[in-house]
Amino acid sequence: MTSTTRGTDSASYTSTLVRAGVAALPLLAAAHAAPVISSFGPLRNRFLPGLAGQGKPGHIALTFDDGPDQLSTPHFLRLLDARGVRATFFLLGSMAVRFPGLVREMAGAGHEIAVHGWAHRPLLLRGSRATYDDLARAQDSVGELTGAAPTLFRPPYGVMTTGTHLACRRLGLTPVLWTAWGEDWRARATPRSIRDTVLRDLRSGGTVLLHDSDCTSATDSWRNTLAALPLLLEAWEARGWRTGPLRDHRQA
Ligand SMILES: [Zn+2]
């Protein structure tokens, strides 16, 4: 399916929603609260555990955003390969088309390929149609590279709007955020601060957000993330937790 035909579906879907608007007012009011709840980690983890990526006890879902990046991603792939660990990569469509060989390499190595949108812009500032087009373009372009349309989506900055929820439903994308992050995008982050920040919030069955590219972060921040990764894998192993992609993370 192309973005164009999807766009037509989206338009008719939207007009159906508008016709049903009066009846749906309470629902829409509740939906407006969703970006707030989904953006604030403690609220999200408590009230939206599925969206936050709370999964199987004893399993940690390892996820990376903002790649692929020829400069940094190959280092992560080598480290993960050496450790026998598979992860989920939420790719930016705009980056994926720049490094198509890298996307195929990631998929070929057994990593789970998901999408982070086409452009890294806050969806709160975009209309429903623009949001839909952004997601559809990312899903189409990444799917063409791997041969399978991605089914998982993580919004830039973790902000889920009503339009994003609707776009995900139309595209067969499941949104997944995270239960713990390393604040690895910050210029002042160190491998130790990344490890400590993740471990502070992480519980058994959690989903961890890191970045394998600095395209939206402080320059060279990926080097700290890369150095933190063995520290994290060792900490999880010491707790008896296994690490893998989100596809292995669902509750039985
Ligand atoms: Zn991002």
Short mmCIF file of C-alpha atoms and ligand atoms in Angstrom, two decimals, residues 64-67 90 92 116 120 154-158 209-211 215-217, ligand 1:
data_model
loop_
_atom_site.label_atom_id
_atom_site.label_comp_id
_atom_site.label_asym_id
_atom_site.label_seq_id
_atom_site.Cartn_x
_atom_site.Cartn_y
_atom_site.Cartn_z
CA PHE A 64 17.63 2.17 20.45
CA ASP A 65 16.25 5.33 18.81
CA ASP A 66 17.37 7.78 16.11
CA GLY A 67 19.50 5.49 13.92
CA PHE A 90 13.42 2.44 16.18
CA LEU A 92 14.13 7.34 11.47
CA HIS A 116 10.56 6.38 14.96
CA HIS A 120 12.43 13.86 14.22
CA ARG A 154 7.95 5.14 19.02
CA PRO A 155 7.12 8.86 18.64
CA PRO A 156 9.89 11.48 18.77
CA TYR A 157 10.18 12.78 22.35
CA GLY A 158 7.72 10.12 23.47
CA LEU A 209 15.63 3.52 25.76
CA LEU A 210 19.11 4.36 24.48
CA HIS A 211 20.34 6.06 21.29
CA CYS A 215 21.73 12.97 15.09
CA THR A 216 19.35 14.64 17.57
CA SER A 217 21.69 14.57 20.60
ZN ZN B 1 14.41 10.23 19.05
#
